[in-house]
Every structure is written in C-alpha cells, then in structure tokens.
GROMACS .gro file of C-alpha atoms in nm:
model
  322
    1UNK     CA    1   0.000   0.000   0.000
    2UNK     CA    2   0.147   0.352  -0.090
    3UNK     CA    3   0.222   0.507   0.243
    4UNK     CA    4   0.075   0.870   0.107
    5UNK     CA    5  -0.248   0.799   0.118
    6UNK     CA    6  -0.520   1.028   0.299
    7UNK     CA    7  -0.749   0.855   0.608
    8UNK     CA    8  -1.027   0.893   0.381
    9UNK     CA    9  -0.856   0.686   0.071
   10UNK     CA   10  -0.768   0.409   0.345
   11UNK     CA   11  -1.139   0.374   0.468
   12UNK     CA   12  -1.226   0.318   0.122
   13UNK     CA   13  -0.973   0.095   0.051
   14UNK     CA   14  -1.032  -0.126   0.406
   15UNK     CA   15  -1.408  -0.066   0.319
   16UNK     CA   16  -1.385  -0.226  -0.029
   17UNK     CA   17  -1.203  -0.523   0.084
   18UNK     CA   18  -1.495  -0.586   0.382
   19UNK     CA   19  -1.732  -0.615   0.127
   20UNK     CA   20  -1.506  -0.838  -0.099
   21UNK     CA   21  -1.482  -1.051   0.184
   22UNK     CA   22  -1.865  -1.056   0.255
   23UNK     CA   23  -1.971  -1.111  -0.110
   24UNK     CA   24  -1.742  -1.393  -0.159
   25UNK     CA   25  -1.878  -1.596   0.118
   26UNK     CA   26  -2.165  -1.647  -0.136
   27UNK     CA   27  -1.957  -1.603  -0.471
   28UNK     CA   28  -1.680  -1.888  -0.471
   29UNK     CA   29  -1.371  -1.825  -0.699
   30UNK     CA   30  -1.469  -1.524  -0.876
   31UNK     CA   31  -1.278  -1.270  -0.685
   32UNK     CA   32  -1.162  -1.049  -1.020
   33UNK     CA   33  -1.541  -1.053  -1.081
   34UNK     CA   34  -1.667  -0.886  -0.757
   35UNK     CA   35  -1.380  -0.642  -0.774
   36UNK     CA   36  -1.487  -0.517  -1.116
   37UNK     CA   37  -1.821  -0.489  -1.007
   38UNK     CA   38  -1.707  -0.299  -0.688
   39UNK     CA   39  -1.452  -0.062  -0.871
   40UNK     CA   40  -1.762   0.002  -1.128
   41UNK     CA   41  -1.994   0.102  -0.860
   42UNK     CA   42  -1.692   0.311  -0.717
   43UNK     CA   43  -1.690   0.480  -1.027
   44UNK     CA   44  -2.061   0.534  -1.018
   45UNK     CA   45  -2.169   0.330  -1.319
   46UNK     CA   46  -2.414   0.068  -1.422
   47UNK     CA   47  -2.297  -0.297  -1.520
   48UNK     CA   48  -2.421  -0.532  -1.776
   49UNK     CA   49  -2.298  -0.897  -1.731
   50UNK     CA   50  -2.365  -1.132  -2.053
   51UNK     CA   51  -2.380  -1.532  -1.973
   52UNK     CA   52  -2.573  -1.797  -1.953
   53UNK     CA   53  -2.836  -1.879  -1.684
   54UNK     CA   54  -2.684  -2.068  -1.347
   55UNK     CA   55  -2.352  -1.904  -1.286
   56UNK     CA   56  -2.439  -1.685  -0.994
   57UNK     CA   57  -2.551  -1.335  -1.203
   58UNK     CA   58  -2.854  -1.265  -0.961
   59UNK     CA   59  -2.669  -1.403  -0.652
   60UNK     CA   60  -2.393  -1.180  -0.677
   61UNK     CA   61  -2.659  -0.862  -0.709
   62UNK     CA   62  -2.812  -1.009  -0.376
   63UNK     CA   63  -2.493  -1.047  -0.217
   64UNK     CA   64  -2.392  -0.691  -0.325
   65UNK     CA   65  -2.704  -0.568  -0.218
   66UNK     CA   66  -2.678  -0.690   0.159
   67UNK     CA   67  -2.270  -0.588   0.231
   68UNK     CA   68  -2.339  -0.248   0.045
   69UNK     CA   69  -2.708  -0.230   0.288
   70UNK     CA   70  -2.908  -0.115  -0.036
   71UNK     CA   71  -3.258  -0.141  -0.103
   72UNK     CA   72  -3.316  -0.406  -0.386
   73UNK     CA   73  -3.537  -0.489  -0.626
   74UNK     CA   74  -3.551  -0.752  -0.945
   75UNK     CA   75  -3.746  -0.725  -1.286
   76UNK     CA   76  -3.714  -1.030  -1.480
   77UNK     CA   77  -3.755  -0.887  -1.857
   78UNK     CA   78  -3.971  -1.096  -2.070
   79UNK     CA   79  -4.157  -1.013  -2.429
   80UNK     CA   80  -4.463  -0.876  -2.215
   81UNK     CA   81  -4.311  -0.629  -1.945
   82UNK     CA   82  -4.370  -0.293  -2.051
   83UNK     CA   83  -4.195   0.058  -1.992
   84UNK     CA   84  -4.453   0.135  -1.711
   85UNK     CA   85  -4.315  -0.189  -1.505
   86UNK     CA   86  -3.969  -0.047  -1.509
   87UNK     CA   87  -4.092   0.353  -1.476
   88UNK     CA   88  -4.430   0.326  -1.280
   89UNK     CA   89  -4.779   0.485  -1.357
   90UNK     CA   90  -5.024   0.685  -1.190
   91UNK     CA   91  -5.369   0.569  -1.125
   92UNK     CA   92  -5.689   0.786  -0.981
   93UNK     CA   93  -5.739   0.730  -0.616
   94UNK     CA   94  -6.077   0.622  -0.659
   95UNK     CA   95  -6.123   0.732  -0.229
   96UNK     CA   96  -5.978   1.096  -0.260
   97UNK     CA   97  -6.040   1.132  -0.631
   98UNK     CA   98  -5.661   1.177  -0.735
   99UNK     CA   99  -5.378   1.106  -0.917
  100UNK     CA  100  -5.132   0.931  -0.723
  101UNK     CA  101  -4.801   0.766  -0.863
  102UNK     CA  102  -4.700   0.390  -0.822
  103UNK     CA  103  -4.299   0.333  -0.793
  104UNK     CA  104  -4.198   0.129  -1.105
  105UNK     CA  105  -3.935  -0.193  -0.974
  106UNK     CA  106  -3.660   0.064  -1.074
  107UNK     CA  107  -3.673   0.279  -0.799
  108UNK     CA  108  -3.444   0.136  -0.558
  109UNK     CA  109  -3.085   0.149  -0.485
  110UNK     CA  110  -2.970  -0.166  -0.687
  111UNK     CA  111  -3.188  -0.285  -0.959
  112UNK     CA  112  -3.130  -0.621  -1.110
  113UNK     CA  113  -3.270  -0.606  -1.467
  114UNK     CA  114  -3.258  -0.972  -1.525
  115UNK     CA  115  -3.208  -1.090  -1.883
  116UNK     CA  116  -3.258  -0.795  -2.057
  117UNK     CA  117  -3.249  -0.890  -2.414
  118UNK     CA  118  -3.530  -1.065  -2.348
  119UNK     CA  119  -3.820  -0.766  -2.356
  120UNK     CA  120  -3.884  -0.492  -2.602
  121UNK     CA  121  -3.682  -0.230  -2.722
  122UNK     CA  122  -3.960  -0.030  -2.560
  123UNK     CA  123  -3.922  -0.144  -2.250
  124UNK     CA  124  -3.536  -0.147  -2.289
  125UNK     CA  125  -3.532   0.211  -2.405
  126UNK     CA  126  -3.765   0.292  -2.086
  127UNK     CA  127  -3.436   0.259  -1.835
  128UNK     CA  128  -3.193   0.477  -2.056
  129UNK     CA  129  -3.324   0.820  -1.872
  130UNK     CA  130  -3.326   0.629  -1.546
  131UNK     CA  131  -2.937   0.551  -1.613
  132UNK     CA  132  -2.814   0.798  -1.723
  133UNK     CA  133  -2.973   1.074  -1.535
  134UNK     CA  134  -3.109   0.901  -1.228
  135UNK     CA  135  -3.467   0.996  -1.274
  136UNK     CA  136  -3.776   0.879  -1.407
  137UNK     CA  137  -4.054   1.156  -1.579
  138UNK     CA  138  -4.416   0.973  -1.585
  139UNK     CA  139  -4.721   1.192  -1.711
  140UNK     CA  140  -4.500   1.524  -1.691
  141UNK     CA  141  -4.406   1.465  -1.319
  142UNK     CA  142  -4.022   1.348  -1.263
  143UNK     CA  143  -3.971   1.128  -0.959
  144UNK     CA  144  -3.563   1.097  -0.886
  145UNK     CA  145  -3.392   0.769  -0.789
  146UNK     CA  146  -3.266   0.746  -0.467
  147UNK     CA  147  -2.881   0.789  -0.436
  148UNK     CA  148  -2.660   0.567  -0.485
  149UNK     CA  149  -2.814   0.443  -0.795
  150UNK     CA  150  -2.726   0.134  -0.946
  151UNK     CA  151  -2.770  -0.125  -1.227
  152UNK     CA  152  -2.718  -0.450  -1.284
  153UNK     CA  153  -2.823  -0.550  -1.618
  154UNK     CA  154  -2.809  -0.931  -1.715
  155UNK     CA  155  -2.816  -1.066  -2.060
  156UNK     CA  156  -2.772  -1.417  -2.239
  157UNK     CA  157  -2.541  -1.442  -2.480
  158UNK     CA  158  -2.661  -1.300  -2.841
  159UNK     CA  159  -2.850  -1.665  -3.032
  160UNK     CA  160  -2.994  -1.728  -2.749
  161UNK     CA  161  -3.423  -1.849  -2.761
  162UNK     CA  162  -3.598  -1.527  -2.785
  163UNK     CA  163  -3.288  -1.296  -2.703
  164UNK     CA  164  -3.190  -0.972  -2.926
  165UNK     CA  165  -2.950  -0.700  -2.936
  166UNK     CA  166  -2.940  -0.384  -2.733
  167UNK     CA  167  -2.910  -0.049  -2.912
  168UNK     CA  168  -2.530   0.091  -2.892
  169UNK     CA  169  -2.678   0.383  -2.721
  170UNK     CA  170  -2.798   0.125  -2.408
  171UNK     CA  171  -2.497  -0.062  -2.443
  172UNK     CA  172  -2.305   0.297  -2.408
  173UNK     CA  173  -2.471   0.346  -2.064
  174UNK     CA  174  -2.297   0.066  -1.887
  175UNK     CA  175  -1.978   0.106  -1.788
  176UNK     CA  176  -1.875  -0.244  -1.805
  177UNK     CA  177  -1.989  -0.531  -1.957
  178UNK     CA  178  -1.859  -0.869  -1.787
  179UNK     CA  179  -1.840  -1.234  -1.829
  180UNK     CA  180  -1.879  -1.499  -1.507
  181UNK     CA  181  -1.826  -1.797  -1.638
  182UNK     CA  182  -1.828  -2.172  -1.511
  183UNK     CA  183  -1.658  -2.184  -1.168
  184UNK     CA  184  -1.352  -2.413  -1.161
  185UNK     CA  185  -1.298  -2.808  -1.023
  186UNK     CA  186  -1.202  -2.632  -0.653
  187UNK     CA  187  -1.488  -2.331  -0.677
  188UNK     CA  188  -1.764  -2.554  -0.769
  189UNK     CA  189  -1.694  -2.832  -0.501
  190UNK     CA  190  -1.673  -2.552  -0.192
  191UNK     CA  191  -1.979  -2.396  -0.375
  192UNK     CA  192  -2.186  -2.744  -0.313
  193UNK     CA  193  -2.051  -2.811   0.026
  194UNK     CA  194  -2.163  -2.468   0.129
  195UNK     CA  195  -2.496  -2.506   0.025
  196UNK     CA  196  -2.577  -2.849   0.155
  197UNK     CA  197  -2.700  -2.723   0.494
  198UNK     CA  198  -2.720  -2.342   0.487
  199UNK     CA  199  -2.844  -2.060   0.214
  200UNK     CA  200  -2.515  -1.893   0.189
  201UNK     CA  201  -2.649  -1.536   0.098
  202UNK     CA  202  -2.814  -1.550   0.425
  203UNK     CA  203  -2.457  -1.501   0.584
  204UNK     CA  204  -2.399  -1.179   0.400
  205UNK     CA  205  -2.316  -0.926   0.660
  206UNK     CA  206  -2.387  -0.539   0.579
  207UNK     CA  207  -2.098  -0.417   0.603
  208UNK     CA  208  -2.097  -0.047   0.451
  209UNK     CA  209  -2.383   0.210   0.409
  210UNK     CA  210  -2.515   0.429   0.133
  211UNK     CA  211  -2.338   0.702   0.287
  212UNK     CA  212  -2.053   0.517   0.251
  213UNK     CA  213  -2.040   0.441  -0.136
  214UNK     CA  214  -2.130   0.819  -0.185
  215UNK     CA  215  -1.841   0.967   0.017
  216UNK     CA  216  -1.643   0.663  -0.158
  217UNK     CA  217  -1.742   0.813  -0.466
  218UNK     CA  218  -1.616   1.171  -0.391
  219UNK     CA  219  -1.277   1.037  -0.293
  220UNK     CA  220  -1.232   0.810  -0.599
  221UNK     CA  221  -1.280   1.091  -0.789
  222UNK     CA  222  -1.017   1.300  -0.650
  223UNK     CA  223  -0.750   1.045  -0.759
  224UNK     CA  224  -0.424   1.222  -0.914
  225UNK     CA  225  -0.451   1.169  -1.336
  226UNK     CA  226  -0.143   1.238  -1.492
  227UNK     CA  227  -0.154   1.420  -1.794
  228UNK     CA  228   0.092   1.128  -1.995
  229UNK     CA  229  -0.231   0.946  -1.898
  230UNK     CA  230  -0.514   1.165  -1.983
  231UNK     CA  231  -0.319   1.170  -2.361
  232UNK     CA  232  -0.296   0.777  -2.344
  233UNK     CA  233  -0.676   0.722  -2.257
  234UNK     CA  234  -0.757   0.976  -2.570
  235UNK     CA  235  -0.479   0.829  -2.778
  236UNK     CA  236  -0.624   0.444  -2.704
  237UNK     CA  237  -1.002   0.624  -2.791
  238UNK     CA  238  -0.879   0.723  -3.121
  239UNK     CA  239  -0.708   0.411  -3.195
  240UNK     CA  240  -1.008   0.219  -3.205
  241UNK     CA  241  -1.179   0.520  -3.392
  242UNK     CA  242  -0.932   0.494  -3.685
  243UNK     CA  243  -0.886   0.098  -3.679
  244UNK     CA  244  -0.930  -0.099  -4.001
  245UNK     CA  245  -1.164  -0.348  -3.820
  246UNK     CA  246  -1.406  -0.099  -3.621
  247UNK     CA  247  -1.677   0.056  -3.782
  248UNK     CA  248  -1.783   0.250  -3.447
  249UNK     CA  249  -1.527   0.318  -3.256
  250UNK     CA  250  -1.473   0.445  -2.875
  251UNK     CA  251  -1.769   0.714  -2.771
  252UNK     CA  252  -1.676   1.041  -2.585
  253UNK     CA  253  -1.883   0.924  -2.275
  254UNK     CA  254  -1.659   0.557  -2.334
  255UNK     CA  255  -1.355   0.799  -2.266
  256UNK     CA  256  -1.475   0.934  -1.978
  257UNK     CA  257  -1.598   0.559  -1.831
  258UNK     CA  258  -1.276   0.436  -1.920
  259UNK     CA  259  -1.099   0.749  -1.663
  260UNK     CA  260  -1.352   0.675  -1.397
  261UNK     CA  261  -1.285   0.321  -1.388
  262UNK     CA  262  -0.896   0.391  -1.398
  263UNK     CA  263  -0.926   0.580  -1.079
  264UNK     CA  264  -1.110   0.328  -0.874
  265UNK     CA  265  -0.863   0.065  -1.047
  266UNK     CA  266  -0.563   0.297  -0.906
  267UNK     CA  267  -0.748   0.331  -0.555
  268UNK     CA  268  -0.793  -0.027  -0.493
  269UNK     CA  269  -0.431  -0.124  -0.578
  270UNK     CA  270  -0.355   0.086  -0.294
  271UNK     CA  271  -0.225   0.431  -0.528
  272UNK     CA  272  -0.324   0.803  -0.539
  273UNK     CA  273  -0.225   0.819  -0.856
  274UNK     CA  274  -0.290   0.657  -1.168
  275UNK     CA  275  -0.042   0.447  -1.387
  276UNK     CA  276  -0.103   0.275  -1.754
  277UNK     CA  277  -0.134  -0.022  -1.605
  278UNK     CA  278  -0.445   0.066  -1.444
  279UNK     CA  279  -0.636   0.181  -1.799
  280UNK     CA  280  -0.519  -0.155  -1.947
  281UNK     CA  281  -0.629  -0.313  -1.685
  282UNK     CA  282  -0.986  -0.212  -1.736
  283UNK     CA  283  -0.967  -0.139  -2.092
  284UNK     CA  284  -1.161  -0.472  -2.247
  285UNK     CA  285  -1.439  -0.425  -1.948
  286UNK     CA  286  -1.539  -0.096  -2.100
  287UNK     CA  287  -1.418  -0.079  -2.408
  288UNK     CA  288  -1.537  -0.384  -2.604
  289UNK     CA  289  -1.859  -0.387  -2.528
  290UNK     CA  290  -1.931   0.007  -2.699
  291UNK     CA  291  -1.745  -0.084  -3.058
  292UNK     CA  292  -1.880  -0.202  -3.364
  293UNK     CA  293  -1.702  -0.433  -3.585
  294UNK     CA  294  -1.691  -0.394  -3.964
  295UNK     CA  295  -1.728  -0.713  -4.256
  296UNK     CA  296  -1.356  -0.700  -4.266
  297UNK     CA  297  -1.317  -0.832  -3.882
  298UNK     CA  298  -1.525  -1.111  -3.954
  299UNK     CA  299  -1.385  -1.228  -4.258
  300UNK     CA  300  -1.099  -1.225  -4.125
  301UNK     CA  301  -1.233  -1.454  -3.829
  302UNK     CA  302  -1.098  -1.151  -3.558
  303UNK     CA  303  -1.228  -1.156  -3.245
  304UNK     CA  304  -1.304  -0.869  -3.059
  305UNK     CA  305  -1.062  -0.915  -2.767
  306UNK     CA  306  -0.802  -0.987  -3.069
  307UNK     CA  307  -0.823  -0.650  -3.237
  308UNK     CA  308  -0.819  -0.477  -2.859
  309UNK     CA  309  -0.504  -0.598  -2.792
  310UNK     CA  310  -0.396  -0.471  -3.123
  311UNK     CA  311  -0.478  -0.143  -3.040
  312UNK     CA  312  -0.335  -0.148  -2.651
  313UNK     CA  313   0.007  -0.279  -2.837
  314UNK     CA  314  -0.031   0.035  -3.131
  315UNK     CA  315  -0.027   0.286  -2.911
  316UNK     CA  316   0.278   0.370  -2.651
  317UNK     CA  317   0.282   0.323  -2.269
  318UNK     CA  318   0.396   0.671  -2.118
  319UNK     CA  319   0.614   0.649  -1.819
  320UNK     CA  320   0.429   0.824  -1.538
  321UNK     CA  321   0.596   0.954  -1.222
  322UNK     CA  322   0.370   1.098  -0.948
   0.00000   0.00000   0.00000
C-alpha cells in the first residue's frame, strides 16, 4: 500500500475489501469478478454482465445488495413487461379522487434487470433516462432515484431463444460489460458443500452504508490523473476510432468511463495516482462492449478481444511519475 495515502482513501480501501470478503462468502472463486463490479460502482456506473443462466448473475446482485445495505429490487424482462413496469404509472385514487403515482421496480438502490435482451426495445429504451440521469418523468411529473443508484443488467449471450441486441446507445450506458463464467474443479466443489446445509447469501453481513459508497465516490474521484495518462486514454479512444476493423469506434462518454474506472482501479491497488497499467487493466471491461465491428473483422475470423489488444500494443505506454 502507498504510504501517502489520505485517512479517507484508506477507509475506502479497508471498506472495499470488507465487502469483498462478505460477497465472496456467497460467490466462490470469482474474486476479479466482484472487484470489477465494486470498482464500477466506485466509479458510479451501471454494469451489464452477458452469460448464460446458473452461474451466480442474480446471486452476486443479492450479495452486493446486503454488504453495500441497499434497497433491492428484481425485474425479470420478458416479451410482455412494458416501460410502465420499469418507470411506474399513476392511477386515480378512486377514495380521494386523485392522481397518485406507483414506484416502477426501478426505484431502488440496486436494480437487477434480469435478462434484458429478453423484452422490447420499448421497454429497454424505458431505463436509458433512469441511467443515465437518475430519474424517471411519468405523465410530466419526474420522480428521482434514490442515491446511490445502481444497475445490474443481465443478458444471455446474443443466439440465445428469444434474445436480441441492445441499441449501442444502451450498451453505451454501462460502464462495463462482464463475463462470469463456469466456476472451476475447486470453486464448484466448496460452492456445493456450502450449500448443503445453509443458504449462503443468508450469511452476507452489511458491512458499509449508502453514505458510505457516496463519500467513496467523492474520494475516488479526486485520484491524481497524470496528464501522460489523460493523452494515453484519448490516444487508445482514437485508436479504435481509426482501426481498419471498427466501424464505431470508442464514444466520448466511453472515454470518460474508461478514466472513472482507472481511478477506482488505481485506488484499490492501494495508489493516489494513476499508472497505464491501471487503464489496461480495465480497458476490455469498457471498451469492447461500446465498438462495432466492420465485414472485414469477420472475414478475417478476428475476435473482438483480438483487435483490442492490437490497439493497446499500437499505441505507446507513457512512463508516469507521481
């Protein structure tokens, strides 16, 4: 741990790792994958997390939901939920002759939109205002989300029965978008012996508040960027704006997910400062899933993570000194 940092960088830091601890009591051998969900709520973004059904997606959200002590809610998206499920309505009170509004399952703290790609684009398009500005506007009246506000899209991998895309400009929203995966041999044994006599999530301790993960936020954000690594974050943007194999490239608001993850990244490695390192590290996470790949890419049987690491290795590392 760098000995300069502040009191209020080490809570965060000693914070973070409590609720690593807590969430993997639940979450067996998938440690990188609660981090990167914990630097992205750090960084105050939303996460998408693409797999297939059984590998933990909506136990994780649970488990966050307990250690982080947020109110939580679930909306499993099928081909008949509509906007007003996610947003809320208002009905007449048919006792005092009134309007009155009914909370949609999106006002909470955590929302788990599970399996996304499986409603309409109506419906999908319904939580882009509630992402990205934290607020929902039904009949004229806007009702704001409570803070913090977070995310947790789920989504089965594109072929999948009944699935389809999501717009780029939903897929822009999220800061990350993350595979789970099968646990390994070791993971998935402990996973069965812990469930043979217990419901693990029930063990999940709260062990931070929402005033917590705001302050948390504030502090994150005051992490030293060099500028050799503002110019590298830019300099990777436009690489994958000018690549022969990406027909959309890196957004403006990818840029500034990309930073915001880099800090958190830098934070939880114990810095108050930024290095390279730290943007590669979380480079794939929120880069791959905002590009669009041309005909040439797949003729040429690239994969996505492929041409990524041809544009980390096209553009120089600066060396960064506090």
């Amino acid at each position: 741990m760098n000995n300069s940092l502040t009191e209020e960088q080490v809570k965060v830091l000693n914070m973070s790792q409590s609720v690593i601890n807590e969430v993997r009591k639940v979450i067996i051998g998938k440690d990188e994958i609660i981090i990167k969900v914990l630097l992205s709520i750090l960084a105050g973004g939303h996460i998408l997390i693409e797999d297939i059904p059984g590998v933990g997606k909506t136990t994780l959200a649970v488990a966050l939901s307990k250690a982080l002590s947020l109110d939580y809610k679930r909306l499993q998206f099928t081909p008949d939920v509509l906007p007003t499920d996610v947003t809320g309505f208002t009905i007449l009170n048919k006792e005092t002759h009134k309007f009155e509004y009914k909370q949609g399952a999106a006002l909470t703290n955590l929302f788990l939109a599970d399996e996304i790609n499986r409603t309409s684009s109506k419906t999908q398009s319904a939580l882009l205002e509630v992402m990205e500005e934290g607020k929902v506007t039904v009949d004229g009246i806007t009702h704001k989300m409570p803070d913090p506000y977070i995310v947790i899209a789920t989504q089965n991998p594109v072929g999948s029965i009944g699935t389809q895309m999501l717009p780029e400009s939903q897929m822009d929203r999220f800061i990350v978008r993350l595979t789970m995966g099968y646990p390994n041999l070791e993971s998935e044994v402990a996973m069965l012996k812990s469930k043979q006599n217990l419901v693990p999530v029930d063990n999940v301790r709260s062990v931070v508040s929402a005033e917590d993960i705001l302050q948390a936020r504030k502090v994150v954000e005051n992490i030293y960027v060099s500028d050799q690594v503002f110019q590298y974050i830019v300099m990777l943007a436009n690489a994958t704006r000018n690549n022969e194999y990406i027909k959309l490239g890196l957004s403006p608001r990818g840029t500034i997910a990309l930073l915001r993850m880099t800090k958190a990244t830098a934070l939880l490695k114990g810095r108050d400062y930024v290095i390279p390192d730290d943007v590669i590290y979380s480079f794939k996470d929120v880069v791959l899933h905002r590009l669009v790949f041309n005909s040439k890419a797949k003729i040429n049987g690239f994969t996505g993570e492929q041409i990524l690491k041809g544009v980390i290795s096209s553009v120089q590392v600066p060396r960064v000194s506090k």
